[in-house]
Each structure stands twice: as C-alpha cells, then as structure tokens.
XYZ file of C-alpha atoms in Angstrom:
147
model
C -9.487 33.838 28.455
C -11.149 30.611 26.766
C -11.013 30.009 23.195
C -14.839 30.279 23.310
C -15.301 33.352 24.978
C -12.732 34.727 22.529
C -15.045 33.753 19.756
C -17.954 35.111 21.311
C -16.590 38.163 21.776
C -15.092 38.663 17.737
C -19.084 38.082 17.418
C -20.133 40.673 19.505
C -17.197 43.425 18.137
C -18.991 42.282 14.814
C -15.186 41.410 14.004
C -17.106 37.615 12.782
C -20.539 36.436 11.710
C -22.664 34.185 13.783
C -22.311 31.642 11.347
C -18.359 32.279 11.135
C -18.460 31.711 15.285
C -20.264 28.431 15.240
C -18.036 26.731 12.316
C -14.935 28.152 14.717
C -17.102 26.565 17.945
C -17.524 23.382 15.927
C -13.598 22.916 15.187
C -12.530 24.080 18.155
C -14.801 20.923 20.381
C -13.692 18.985 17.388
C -10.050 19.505 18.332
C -10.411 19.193 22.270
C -12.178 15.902 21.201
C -9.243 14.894 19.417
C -6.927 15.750 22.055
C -9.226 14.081 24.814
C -8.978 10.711 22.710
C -5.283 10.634 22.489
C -5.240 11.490 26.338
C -7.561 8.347 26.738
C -5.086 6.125 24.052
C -1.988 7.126 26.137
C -3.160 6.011 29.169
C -4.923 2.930 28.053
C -2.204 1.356 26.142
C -3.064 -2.017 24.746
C -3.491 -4.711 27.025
C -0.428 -6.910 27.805
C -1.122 -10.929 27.079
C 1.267 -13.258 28.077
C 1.862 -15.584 24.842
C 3.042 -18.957 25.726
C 3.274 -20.801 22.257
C 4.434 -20.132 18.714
C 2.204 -22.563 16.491
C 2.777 -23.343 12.982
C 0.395 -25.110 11.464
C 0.731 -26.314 7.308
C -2.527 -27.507 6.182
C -4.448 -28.534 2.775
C -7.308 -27.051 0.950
C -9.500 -30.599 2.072
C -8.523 -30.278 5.306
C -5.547 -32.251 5.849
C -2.673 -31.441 7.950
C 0.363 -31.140 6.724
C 2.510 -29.738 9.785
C 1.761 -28.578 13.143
C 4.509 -27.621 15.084
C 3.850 -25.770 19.007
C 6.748 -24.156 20.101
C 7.334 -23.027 23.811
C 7.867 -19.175 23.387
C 10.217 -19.615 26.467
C 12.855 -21.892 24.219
C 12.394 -19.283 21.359
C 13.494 -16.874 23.567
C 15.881 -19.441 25.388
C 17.775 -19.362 21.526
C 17.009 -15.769 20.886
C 20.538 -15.313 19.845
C 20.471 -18.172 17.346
C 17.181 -17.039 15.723
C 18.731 -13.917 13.516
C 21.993 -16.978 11.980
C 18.674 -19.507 11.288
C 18.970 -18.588 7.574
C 22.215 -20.576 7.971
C 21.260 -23.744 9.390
C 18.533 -24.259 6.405
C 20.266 -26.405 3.598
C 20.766 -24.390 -0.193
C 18.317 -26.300 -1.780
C 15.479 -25.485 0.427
C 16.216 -21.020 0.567
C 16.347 -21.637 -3.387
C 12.911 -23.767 -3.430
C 11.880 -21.077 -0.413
C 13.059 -17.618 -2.641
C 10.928 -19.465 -5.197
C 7.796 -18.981 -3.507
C 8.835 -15.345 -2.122
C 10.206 -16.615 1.160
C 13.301 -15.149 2.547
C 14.463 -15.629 5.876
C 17.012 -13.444 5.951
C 15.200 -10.244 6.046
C 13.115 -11.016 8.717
C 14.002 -9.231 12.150
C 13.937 -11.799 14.442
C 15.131 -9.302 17.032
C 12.169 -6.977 16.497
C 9.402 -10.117 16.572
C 11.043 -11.444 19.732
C 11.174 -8.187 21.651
C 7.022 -7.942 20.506
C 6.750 -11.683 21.609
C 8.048 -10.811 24.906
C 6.362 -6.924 25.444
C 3.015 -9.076 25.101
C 1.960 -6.385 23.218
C 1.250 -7.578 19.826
C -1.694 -5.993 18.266
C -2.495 -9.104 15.719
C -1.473 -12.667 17.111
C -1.026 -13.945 13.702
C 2.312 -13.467 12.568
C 2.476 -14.960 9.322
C -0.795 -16.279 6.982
C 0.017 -17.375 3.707
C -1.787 -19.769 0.803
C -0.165 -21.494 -2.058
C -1.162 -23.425 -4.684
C 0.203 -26.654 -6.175
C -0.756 -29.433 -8.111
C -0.259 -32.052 -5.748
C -2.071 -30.719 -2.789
C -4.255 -27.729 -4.120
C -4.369 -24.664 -2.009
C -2.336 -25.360 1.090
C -2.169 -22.537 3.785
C 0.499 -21.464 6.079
C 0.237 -19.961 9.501
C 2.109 -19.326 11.948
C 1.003 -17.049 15.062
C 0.958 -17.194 18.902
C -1.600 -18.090 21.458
C-alpha cells in the first residue's frame, strides 16, 4: 500500500486530522523530492574536463607581473613521484622566508591534487589564490590553478 493511501486512510479511521494528513502529505513529496534529486546527482556526476596546464601566475597590485609560469600537466604527472620530496629540493632559507608567510609545502598532498588533476574532475579550477602585502610591491597576488 502507498504511503499516501496509508495517510488517507488514518484520516478516514479519524486515527489523524485533515490538517495532520496534509503536513504528513507535504513531508512525505518533500522526501521523494529529496530522494529524486540525489537519484539525478548520482547519475549526473560532474562533468569530466581534460586540464592541460598548471599556471602560476605572481602579479602586483598595479598590474605588473611578477611570475608566470605554464606547466604541461603531462610533465607534472611525468614527475608525479618527485612532487610529494619537492619540500626537499627548496633551499632552508626560502621554507623559513615561506613558513613566514604561512606557506608550507610539506603538508600539501601532492598525491591527492594529482589524482584530482588527472580524474578531470575538479569542482574549482583554482587551486591556490592568495594576496600579500609588502612594502616594496603593495598587494601582490598569487595564483595558481589549471586551465
């Protein structure tokens, strides 16, 4: 028997007001609504794109800029094993300059980002979006994300 005609019926016994039966009518098309979306979600998951560049691009509050770097995704993934030991190839004096700012490499997942990378199933292509002040260059802005 439906969950409807269930209702209708503890109406008619008396067993539930009319007004009882439509708030339980009202939650139960609320839930099959609910249920019907994440039927929809699971078989439309999001769409695959096929990223072909990390870019990271270093620029100043007047416009200038400061780096921009385009990296082949293919060579990132070409040195997927090296990516997790990069902490080591960067010399002491730029992680202690870099854990000044609030930048540490070393607990990043490289793994994780590279197995998103190559799913092509990243949600929000910008990876990383940061601004910093100094004195000789103002606000500068870092970003790195994939295209």
């Amino acid at each position: 028997m439906s969950e409807e005609k269930k209702i209708l019926e503890m109406i008619e016994k008396g067993q539930i007001t009319a007004e009882e039966g439509m708030e339980l009518l009202q939650a139960l098309r609320e839930v099959e609504d609910k249920e019907e979306n994440i039927v929809q979600e699971y078989h439309n998951p999001i769409e695959k794109r096929e990223f072909k560049f990390l870019r990271i691009k270093v620029t100043t509050e007047n416009g200038e800029t400061k780096v921009n770097v385009n990296i082949p995704l293919k060579l990132i993934k070409a040195l997927g094993g090296i990516l997790p030991h990069a902490n080591n190839l960067i010399p002491e004096d730029v992680k202690e300059q870099m854990n000044e700012k609030g930048i540490n490499l070393s607990s990043i997942d490289f793994n994780k980002i590279l197995g998103a990378l190559e799913s092509g199933e990243l949600e929000d292509t910008v990876l990383v979006d940061v601004e910093t002040y100094d004195e000789e260059d103002g606000k500068t802005q870092v970003k790195i994300y994939v295209e």
